[in-house]
Amino acid sequence: MRLADYVINLVLSGVLIVGGYQFYFWCQRNAPFEARELGSFIDDLIPYAPRWVWVYGFLYFPVILYLSVILKSAQQFTQVASSYMLLLALQVACFLAFPVRTPQSWRVPPERRMLSERFLAFVQRFDGPSNSFPSMHTSMAMLTALHLYDRHGMATFAFPALIGLSCLFTKQHYVVDIPAGAALGWFAHDLHATLIGP
């Protein structure tokens, strides 16, 4: 592909990400049921480590955008983009059918002493405590890793692992949200391959 094609892929990926997240935010505002909490004693054992917000915020989107610039054709881009749209549809169904929220006590405290906490508070201004289950950060990271597997092998699974850890240490998610998100991302990948092709 030409340089212009890669630029177009990047721009389209950005538009799809921003547009897709509007469905995420719509679910937060329009949950049909009261959101429940899924905390367990394991969640209480995980420390709050706000420095992980830099992984949560700055590893996530660049790796997804990296995928868009290594694709070899417009057809391949369409195939990959449609797998993310399928995952988004599955996420929305989960958010509406089973709304889950993290407790208010997990939100960033008002004093916000560290730069990490200030950035996490900025993230939380847009991302409310609901839409917790399954973790969309983790499902998107898993789907991305599966698309990158042929190129980078097992190393790609470090991406969803790091994203999952960042979700826990920033108290953005419960423990149960992480494997559920990973499983949903894997399911979306396999379902897409079955319905549309690899």
Coordinates of N, CA and C in Angstrom, one line a residue:
M1 N 0.8 -1.2 0.0 CA 0.0 0.0 0.0 C 0.9 1.2 0.0
R2 N 0.3 2.3 -0.5 CA 1.0 3.6 -0.5 C 1.0 4.3 0.9
L3 N 1.9 5.3 1.1 CA 1.9 6.0 2.3 C 0.5 6.6 2.6
A4 N -0.2 7.1 1.6 CA -1.5 7.7 1.7 C -2.5 6.7 2.3
D5 N -2.3 5.5 1.9 CA -3.3 4.4 2.3 C -3.1 4.2 3.8
Y6 N -1.9 4.2 4.3 CA -1.6 4.0 5.7 C -2.2 5.2 6.5
V7 N -2.0 6.4 6.0 CA -2.6 7.6 6.7 C -4.1 7.5 6.7
I8 N -4.7 7.1 5.6 CA -6.2 6.9 5.6 C -6.6 5.8 6.6
N9 N -5.9 4.7 6.7 CA -6.2 3.7 7.7 C -6.1 4.2 9.1
L10 N -5.1 5.0 9.4 CA -5.0 5.6 10.8 C -6.1 6.6 11.1
V11 N -6.5 7.4 10.1 CA -7.6 8.4 10.3 C -8.9 7.6 10.5
L12 N -9.1 6.6 9.6 CA -10.4 5.9 9.8 C -10.4 5.1 11.1
S13 N -9.3 4.6 11.5 CA -9.3 3.9 12.8 C -9.6 4.9 13.9
G14 N -9.1 6.1 13.9 CA -9.4 7.1 14.9 C -10.8 7.4 14.9
V15 N -11.4 7.6 13.7 CA -12.9 7.9 13.7 C -13.7 6.7 14.2
L16 N -13.3 5.5 13.9 CA -14.1 4.3 14.4 C -14.0 4.2 15.9
I17 N -12.8 4.5 16.4 CA -12.6 4.4 17.9 C -13.5 5.4 18.6
V18 N -13.4 6.7 18.1 CA -14.2 7.8 18.7 C -15.7 7.5 18.6
G19 N -16.1 7.1 17.4 CA -17.5 6.8 17.1 C -18.0 5.6 17.9
G20 N -17.1 4.6 18.0 CA -17.5 3.4 18.8 C -17.7 3.7 20.2
Y21 N -16.9 4.5 20.8 CA -17.0 4.8 22.2 C -18.3 5.6 22.5
Q22 N -18.9 6.2 21.5 CA -20.2 6.9 21.8 C -21.3 5.9 22.2
F23 N -21.2 4.7 21.7 CA -22.1 3.6 22.1 C -21.8 3.2 23.5
Y24 N -20.6 3.2 23.9 CA -20.2 2.8 25.3 C -20.7 3.9 26.2
F25 N -20.6 5.2 25.9 CA -21.1 6.2 26.8 C -22.6 6.2 26.8
W26 N -23.2 5.9 25.7 CA -24.7 5.9 25.6 C -25.2 4.8 26.6
C27 N -24.5 3.7 26.6 CA -24.9 2.6 27.6 C -24.8 3.1 29.0
Q28 N -23.8 3.9 29.3 CA -23.6 4.4 30.7 C -24.8 5.3 31.1
R29 N -25.3 6.0 30.1 CA -26.4 7.0 30.4 C -27.8 6.3 30.3
N30 N -27.9 5.2 29.7 CA -29.2 4.6 29.4 C -29.4 3.2 29.9
A31 N -28.7 2.8 30.9 CA -28.8 1.4 31.4 C -30.3 1.1 31.8
P32 N -30.9 0.0 31.3 CA -32.3 -0.2 31.6 C -32.6 -0.8 33.0
F33 N -31.5 -1.2 33.7 CA -31.6 -1.7 35.0 C -30.7 -1.0 36.0
E34 N -30.9 -1.1 37.2 CA -30.0 -0.6 38.3 C -28.7 -1.4 38.2
A35 N -27.6 -0.7 38.1 CA -26.3 -1.3 38.0 C -25.9 -2.0 39.3
R36 N -25.4 -3.2 39.3 CA -25.0 -3.8 40.5 C -23.5 -3.8 40.7
E37 N -23.0 -4.2 41.9 CA -21.6 -4.3 42.2 C -21.2 -5.7 42.3
L38 N -20.0 -6.1 41.8 CA -19.5 -7.5 41.8 C -18.2 -7.6 42.6
G39 N -18.0 -6.8 43.6 CA -16.8 -6.9 44.4 C -16.7 -8.2 45.2
S40 N -15.4 -8.6 45.4 CA -15.1 -9.7 46.2 C -13.9 -9.4 47.1
F41 N -13.6 -10.4 48.0 CA -12.5 -10.2 48.9 C -11.2 -10.1 48.1
I42 N -11.1 -10.7 46.9 CA -9.9 -10.6 46.1 C -9.7 -9.1 45.6
D43 N -10.8 -8.5 45.3 CA -10.7 -7.1 44.9 C -10.1 -6.2 46.0
D44 N -10.5 -6.5 47.2 CA -10.0 -5.8 48.4 C -8.5 -6.0 48.6
L45 N -7.9 -7.1 48.1 CA -6.5 -7.4 48.3 C -5.6 -6.7 47.3
I46 N -6.3 -6.2 46.2 CA -5.5 -5.5 45.1 C -5.3 -4.1 45.5
P47 N -4.0 -3.6 45.6 CA -3.8 -2.2 46.0 C -4.1 -1.2 44.9
Y48 N -4.4 0.0 45.3 CA -4.7 1.1 44.4 C -3.3 1.7 44.0
A49 N -3.0 1.6 42.7 CA -1.7 2.0 42.2 C -1.9 2.9 41.0
P50 N -2.2 4.2 41.2 CA -2.6 5.1 40.2 C -1.6 5.3 39.0
R51 N -0.3 4.9 39.3 CA 0.7 5.1 38.2 C 0.3 4.2 37.0
W52 N -0.5 3.1 37.3 CA -0.9 2.2 36.2 C -1.8 2.9 35.2
V53 N -2.3 4.1 35.5 CA -3.1 4.8 34.5 C -2.4 5.1 33.2
W54 N -1.1 5.2 33.3 CA -0.3 5.5 32.1 C -0.3 4.3 31.1
V55 N -0.4 3.1 31.7 CA -0.6 1.9 30.9 C -2.0 1.9 30.3
Y56 N -2.9 2.1 31.3 CA -4.4 2.1 30.9 C -4.7 3.1 29.8
G57 N -4.1 4.3 29.8 CA -4.4 5.3 28.9 C -3.5 5.4 27.7
F58 N -2.2 5.1 27.8 CA -1.3 5.4 26.8 C -0.7 4.2 26.1
L59 N -1.0 3.0 26.6 CA -0.6 1.8 25.8 C -1.8 1.3 25.0
Y60 N -3.0 1.5 25.4 CA -4.2 0.9 24.8 C -4.4 1.4 23.4
F61 N -4.6 2.7 23.2 CA -4.9 3.2 21.8 C -3.7 3.1 20.9
P62 N -2.5 3.3 21.3 CA -1.4 3.2 20.3 C -1.2 1.8 19.7
V63 N -1.4 0.8 20.5 CA -1.3 -0.6 20.0 C -2.4 -0.9 19.0
I64 N -3.6 -0.5 19.3 CA -4.7 -0.7 18.4 C -4.5 0.1 17.1
L65 N -3.9 1.3 17.2 CA -3.6 2.1 16.0 C -2.4 1.4 15.2
Y66 N -1.5 0.9 15.9 CA -0.4 0.2 15.3 C -0.9 -0.9 14.4
L67 N -1.9 -1.7 14.8 CA -2.5 -2.7 14.0 C -3.0 -2.2 12.7
S68 N -3.5 -1.0 12.7 CA -4.1 -0.4 11.5 C -3.0 -0.1 10.4
V69 N -1.8 0.2 10.9 CA -0.7 0.5 9.9 C 0.1 -0.6 9.4
I70 N -0.2 -1.8 9.9 CA 0.6 -3.0 9.4 C -0.3 -3.9 8.5
L71 N -1.5 -3.5 8.3 CA -2.4 -4.2 7.4 C -2.0 -4.0 6.0
K72 N -2.2 -5.0 5.2 CA -1.6 -5.0 3.8 C -2.5 -4.6 2.7
S73 N -3.8 -4.4 3.0 CA -4.7 -4.0 2.0 C -6.0 -3.4 2.6
A74 N -6.7 -2.7 1.7 CA -8.0 -2.2 2.2 C -9.0 -3.2 2.6
Q75 N -8.9 -4.4 1.9 CA -9.8 -5.5 2.3 C -9.5 -6.0 3.7
Q76 N -8.2 -6.1 4.0 CA -7.8 -6.6 5.3 C -8.2 -5.6 6.4
F77 N -8.1 -4.3 6.1 CA -8.6 -3.3 7.0 C -10.0 -3.4 7.3
T78 N -10.8 -3.6 6.2 CA -12.3 -3.8 6.4 C -12.6 -5.0 7.3
Q79 N -11.9 -6.1 7.0 CA -12.1 -7.3 7.8 C -11.8 -7.1 9.3
V80 N -10.7 -6.5 9.6 CA -10.3 -6.2 11.0 C -11.3 -5.2 11.6
A81 N -11.6 -4.2 10.9 CA -12.6 -3.2 11.4 C -13.9 -3.8 11.7
S82 N -14.4 -4.7 10.9 CA -15.7 -5.3 11.1 C -15.6 -6.3 12.3
S83 N -14.5 -6.8 12.7 CA -14.4 -7.6 13.9 C -14.5 -6.8 15.1
Y84 N -14.0 -5.5 15.1 CA -14.1 -4.6 16.2 C -15.6 -4.2 16.3
M85 N -16.3 -4.0 15.2 CA -17.7 -3.6 15.3 C -18.5 -4.8 15.9
L86 N -18.2 -6.0 15.5 CA -18.9 -7.1 16.1 C -18.6 -7.2 17.7
L87 N -17.4 -7.0 18.1 CA -17.1 -6.9 19.5 C -17.9 -5.8 20.2
L88 N -17.9 -4.6 19.6 CA -18.7 -3.5 20.1 C -20.1 -3.9 20.3
A89 N -20.7 -4.6 19.4 CA -22.1 -5.0 19.5 C -22.3 -6.0 20.7
L90 N -21.4 -6.9 20.8 CA -21.4 -7.8 22.0 C -21.3 -7.1 23.3
Q91 N -20.3 -6.1 23.3 CA -20.2 -5.4 24.6 C -21.4 -4.6 24.9
V92 N -22.0 -3.9 24.0 CA -23.2 -3.2 24.2 C -24.3 -4.1 24.8
A93 N -24.5 -5.3 24.2 CA -25.5 -6.2 24.6 C -25.2 -6.6 26.1
C94 N -24.0 -6.8 26.5 CA -23.6 -7.2 27.9 C -23.9 -6.0 28.8
F95 N -23.5 -4.8 28.4 CA -23.7 -3.6 29.2 C -25.2 -3.4 29.5
L96 N -26.0 -3.6 28.5 CA -27.5 -3.3 28.7 C -28.2 -4.5 29.4
A97 N -27.8 -5.7 29.2 CA -28.4 -6.8 29.8 C -28.0 -7.0 31.2
F98 N -26.7 -6.6 31.6 CA -26.2 -6.9 32.9 C -25.3 -5.7 33.3
P99 N -26.0 -4.6 33.6 CA -25.2 -3.4 34.0 C -24.5 -3.6 35.4
V100 N -23.2 -3.3 35.4 CA -22.4 -3.4 36.6 C -21.6 -2.1 36.8
R101 N -21.4 -1.7 38.0 CA -20.7 -0.5 38.3 C -19.7 -0.8 39.4
T102 N -18.6 0.0 39.4 CA -17.6 -0.1 40.5 C -18.1 0.9 41.6
P103 N -17.7 0.6 42.9 CA -18.1 1.5 44.0 C -17.6 2.9 43.9
Q104 N -18.3 3.8 44.5 CA -17.9 5.2 44.4 C -16.6 5.4 45.2
S105 N -16.4 4.6 46.2 CA -15.1 4.7 47.0 C -13.9 4.4 46.2
W106 N -14.1 3.8 45.0 CA -12.9 3.5 44.2 C -12.5 4.7 43.2
R107 N -13.4 5.7 43.2 CA -13.0 6.8 42.4 C -11.9 7.6 43.0
V108 N -11.2 8.4 42.2 CA -10.0 9.2 42.6 C -10.4 10.1 43.7
P109 N -9.7 10.1 44.8 CA -10.0 11.0 45.9 C -9.8 12.5 45.5
P110 N -10.6 13.4 46.2 CA -10.5 14.8 45.7 C -9.2 15.5 45.8
E111 N -8.3 15.0 46.8 CA -7.0 15.7 46.9 C -6.1 15.5 45.7
R112 N -6.1 14.4 45.1 CA -5.4 14.1 43.8 C -3.9 14.6 43.9
R113 N -3.2 14.0 44.8 CA -1.8 14.6 45.0 C -0.8 14.4 43.9
M114 N -0.9 13.2 43.2 CA 0.0 12.9 42.2 C -0.5 13.2 40.8
L115 N 0.5 13.4 39.8 CA 0.1 13.6 38.4 C -0.7 12.4 37.9
S116 N -0.4 11.2 38.3 CA -1.1 10.0 37.9 C -2.6 10.1 38.3
E117 N -2.8 10.6 39.6 CA -4.2 10.7 40.0 C -4.9 11.8 39.3
R118 N -4.2 12.8 39.0 CA -4.9 13.9 38.2 C -5.3 13.4 36.8
F119 N -4.4 12.6 36.2 CA -4.8 12.1 34.9 C -5.9 11.0 35.0
L120 N -5.9 10.2 36.0 CA -6.9 9.2 36.3 C -8.3 9.9 36.5
A121 N -8.2 11.0 37.3 CA -9.5 11.8 37.5 C -10.0 12.4 36.2
F122 N -9.1 12.8 35.3 CA -9.5 13.3 34.0 C -10.2 12.2 33.2
V123 N -9.6 10.9 33.2 CA -10.2 9.8 32.5 C -11.6 9.5 33.1
Q124 N -11.7 9.6 34.4 CA -13.0 9.3 35.1 C -14.1 10.4 34.9
R125 N -13.7 11.6 34.5 CA -14.6 12.6 34.1 C -15.5 12.1 32.9
F126 N -14.9 11.4 32.0 CA -15.6 10.9 30.8 C -16.1 9.5 31.0
D127 N -15.4 8.7 31.8 CA -15.7 7.3 31.9 C -16.3 7.0 33.3
G128 N -17.6 6.9 33.4 CA -18.3 6.7 34.7 C -18.0 5.4 35.3
P129 N -18.5 5.1 36.5 CA -18.2 3.8 37.2 C -19.0 2.6 36.6
S130 N -20.0 2.8 35.7 CA -20.7 1.7 35.1 C -20.0 1.2 33.9
N131 N -20.7 0.2 33.2 CA -20.1 -0.5 32.1 C -18.8 -1.2 32.5
S132 N -18.9 -1.8 33.7 CA -17.7 -2.5 34.2 C -17.5 -3.9 33.7
F133 N -18.6 -4.6 33.5 CA -18.5 -6.0 33.1 C -19.1 -6.3 31.8
P134 N -18.4 -6.9 30.9 CA -17.0 -7.3 31.0 C -16.1 -6.1 30.6
S135 N -14.8 -6.2 31.0 CA -13.9 -5.0 30.7 C -13.7 -4.8 29.2
M136 N -14.2 -3.7 28.7 CA -14.0 -3.4 27.3 C -12.5 -3.1 26.9
H137 N -11.8 -2.5 27.9 CA -10.4 -2.4 27.6 C -9.7 -3.7 27.4
T138 N -10.1 -4.7 28.2 CA -9.4 -6.0 28.1 C -9.9 -6.8 26.8
S139 N -11.2 -6.7 26.5 CA -11.7 -7.4 25.3 C -11.1 -6.8 24.1
M140 N -11.0 -5.5 24.0 CA -10.4 -4.8 22.8 C -8.9 -5.2 22.7
A141 N -8.2 -5.3 23.9 CA -6.8 -5.6 23.9 C -6.6 -7.1 23.4
M142 N -7.5 -8.0 23.9 CA -7.4 -9.4 23.5 C -7.7 -9.5 22.0
L143 N -8.7 -8.9 21.5 CA -9.0 -9.0 20.0 C -7.8 -8.4 19.2
T144 N -7.2 -7.3 19.7 CA -6.0 -6.8 19.0 C -4.9 -7.8 19.0
A145 N -4.7 -8.4 20.2 CA -3.6 -9.4 20.3 C -3.8 -10.5 19.3
L146 N -5.0 -11.0 19.2 CA -5.2 -12.1 18.3 C -5.0 -11.7 16.8
H147 N -5.3 -10.5 16.5 CA -5.0 -10.0 15.1 C -3.5 -9.9 14.9
L148 N -2.8 -9.6 16.0 CA -1.3 -9.4 15.8 C -0.5 -10.7 16.0
Y149 N -1.2 -11.8 16.4 CA -0.5 -13.0 16.7 C 0.3 -13.6 15.6
D150 N -0.2 -13.6 14.4 CA 0.6 -14.1 13.3 C 1.9 -13.4 13.1
R151 N 1.9 -12.1 13.4 CA 3.1 -11.3 13.2 C 4.1 -11.3 14.4
H152 N 3.6 -11.4 15.6 CA 4.4 -11.3 16.8 C 4.3 -12.4 17.7
G153 N 3.5 -13.4 17.5 CA 3.5 -14.6 18.3 C 2.9 -14.4 19.7
M154 N 3.4 -15.2 20.6 CA 2.9 -15.2 22.0 C 3.1 -13.9 22.7
A155 N 4.1 -13.1 22.2 CA 4.4 -11.8 22.9 C 3.2 -10.9 22.8
T156 N 2.3 -11.1 21.9 CA 1.1 -10.2 21.7 C 0.2 -10.3 23.0
F157 N 0.3 -11.4 23.7 CA -0.6 -11.5 24.8 C -0.1 -10.8 26.0
A158 N 1.1 -10.2 25.9 CA 1.5 -9.2 27.0 C 0.6 -8.0 27.0
F159 N 0.0 -7.7 25.8 CA -0.8 -6.5 25.7 C -2.1 -6.6 26.5
P160 N -2.9 -7.6 26.3 CA -4.1 -7.7 27.2 C -3.7 -8.0 28.6
A161 N -2.6 -8.7 28.9 CA -2.2 -8.9 30.3 C -1.9 -7.6 31.0
L162 N -1.1 -6.7 30.3 CA -0.8 -5.4 30.9 C -2.1 -4.5 31.1
I163 N -2.9 -4.5 30.1 CA -4.1 -3.7 30.1 C -5.0 -4.2 31.3
G164 N -5.1 -5.6 31.4 CA -5.9 -6.1 32.5 C -5.4 -5.7 33.9
L165 N -4.1 -5.8 34.0 CA -3.5 -5.3 35.3 C -3.7 -3.9 35.5
S166 N -3.6 -3.0 34.5 CA -3.9 -1.6 34.7 C -5.3 -1.3 35.1
C167 N -6.3 -2.1 34.6 CA -7.7 -2.0 35.0 C -7.9 -2.3 36.4
L168 N -7.1 -3.2 37.0 CA -7.2 -3.6 38.4 C -6.5 -2.6 39.3
F169 N -5.3 -2.2 39.0 CA -4.6 -1.3 39.8 C -5.1 0.1 39.9
T170 N -5.8 0.5 38.8 CA -6.4 1.8 38.8 C -7.8 1.8 39.4
K171 N -8.3 0.6 39.8 CA -9.6 0.4 40.4 C -10.7 0.8 39.4
Q172 N -10.4 0.6 38.2 CA -11.5 0.8 37.1 C -12.3 -0.4 36.9
H173 N -11.9 -1.6 37.4 CA -12.6 -2.8 37.2 C -12.4 -3.8 38.4
Y174 N -13.4 -4.7 38.5 CA -13.3 -5.8 39.4 C -12.4 -6.9 38.7
V175 N -12.0 -7.8 39.6 CA -11.2 -9.0 39.1 C -12.0 -9.8 38.0
V176 N -13.3 -10.0 38.3 CA -14.1 -10.8 37.4 C -14.2 -10.2 36.0
D177 N -14.1 -8.9 35.9 CA -14.3 -8.2 34.7 C -13.2 -8.6 33.6
I178 N -12.0 -8.9 34.2 CA -10.8 -9.0 33.3 C -10.9 -10.3 32.5
P179 N -11.1 -11.5 33.1 CA -11.2 -12.7 32.3 C -12.4 -12.7 31.4
A180 N -13.5 -12.1 31.9 CA -14.7 -12.0 31.1 C -14.5 -11.2 29.9
G181 N -13.7 -10.1 30.0 CA -13.4 -9.3 28.8 C -12.5 -10.0 27.9
A182 N -11.5 -10.7 28.4 CA -10.6 -11.5 27.5 C -11.3 -12.5 26.8
A183 N -12.2 -13.2 27.5 CA -13.0 -14.3 26.8 C -13.9 -13.7 25.7
L184 N -14.5 -12.5 26.0 CA -15.4 -11.9 25.0 C -14.6 -11.5 23.8
G185 N -13.4 -10.9 24.0 CA -12.6 -10.6 22.8 C -12.2 -11.8 22.0
W186 N -11.9 -12.9 22.6 CA -11.5 -14.1 21.9 C -12.8 -14.7 21.2
F187 N -13.9 -14.6 21.9 CA -15.2 -15.1 21.3 C -15.5 -14.3 20.0
A188 N -15.4 -13.0 20.1 CA -15.7 -12.1 19.0 C -14.7 -12.4 17.8
H189 N -13.5 -12.7 18.1 CA -12.5 -13.0 17.0 C -12.9 -14.3 16.3
D190 N -13.3 -15.3 17.1 CA -13.6 -16.6 16.5 C -15.0 -16.5 15.8
L191 N -15.9 -15.8 16.4 CA -17.2 -15.7 15.8 C -17.1 -14.9 14.4
H192 N -16.3 -13.9 14.4 CA -16.1 -13.1 13.2 C -15.5 -14.0 12.1
A193 N -14.5 -14.8 12.5 CA -13.8 -15.7 11.5 C -14.8 -16.7 11.0
T194 N -15.8 -17.2 11.8 CA -16.8 -18.1 11.4 C -17.8 -17.5 10.4
L195 N -18.2 -16.3 10.8 CA -19.3 -15.6 10.0 C -18.8 -15.0 8.7
I196 N -17.6 -14.4 8.8 CA -17.1 -13.5 7.7 C -15.8 -14.1 7.1
G197 N -15.0 -14.8 7.9 CA -13.8 -15.3 7.4 C -12.6 -14.6 8.1
P198 N -11.4 -15.2 8.1 CA -10.3 -14.7 8.9 C -9.8 -13.4 8.2

